[in-house]
C-alpha angles and dihedrals in degrees: 000000000000120000116235133185130233105199113191090203095057131095122288101239103078140042087275088066128158100258092201091059097054116097110219094226131090095035107237120224095203098086096257111153118250126225117201106188096203138093096237120075115264123248105248137177095231114087120244104239096172092103090068092062141071112245127207136163134213092242139337145189114247108276093015103082137129091294090072090064092063106031097093092232113127091200094062125071145173107260114196118218111187147052122319140294098061117197146175120219122202113189121191123201089230138017110285137183111250118193107168147351124224113204130184116216129165118198093179091057103034104032111178089011090069116103116242098182128032127185118203115207129183139182149122094285144354093274100056103041117145131197110257101168143002122208124198114199130195112206094317120199114183140010116333118196125190143149117272091213130068093195112108118233124243095278094040094235099109141359132279120245120252115242109212148139093218133038121187128191112201126195100219095175141357129217113274089012091285114182105215125039142220124209115177101192141357131188126185110211129201126209121286113270096254091049094047092054099039110142094013111115091192106037119189102229109168121074090237094056092043089061088065103033092115121057117225 
């Protein structure tokens, strides 16, 4: 899949929109990134599917591991403690549709520990991951939500979800060339329910049914 940039200093009319200029409500359906300038996670229509996965990080300081990405506490954060690049790996037990990620970064609190460039990779396993998106961030402060794919959907108004077993978020660069990184929260979001079941006359909606939606 092609790599595409989201530049938070660009204009608001494309996928490279200025995140800071996008009002979080109403929720756009055109793939424009969302900026939620608050410490608590935003209420979004895309379901959080991260609880289905196993999370790991490339390195961490004691007490600042992968669990800090999912604990809902804005005062905790993953703190890397090793050579670059730093990365978060999210492994699902089966192939899932991944629409967006929502990430909490705070330049005012973390300064040079704040990521300035993220690469999103996806695949069937750690050995075949491919870049699907690159996000360039300018002093972010809050929750940033954007599509993981750069491939337009059929009507060209949004982006297709990525179907993968593994998603990886790589910190390519920090502000001011910082070495280690802080990420205060991360959510992996699936498609909205109506998008996930488009074309299926008998959609499997409950999590219990979804476990058995494919016969073996």
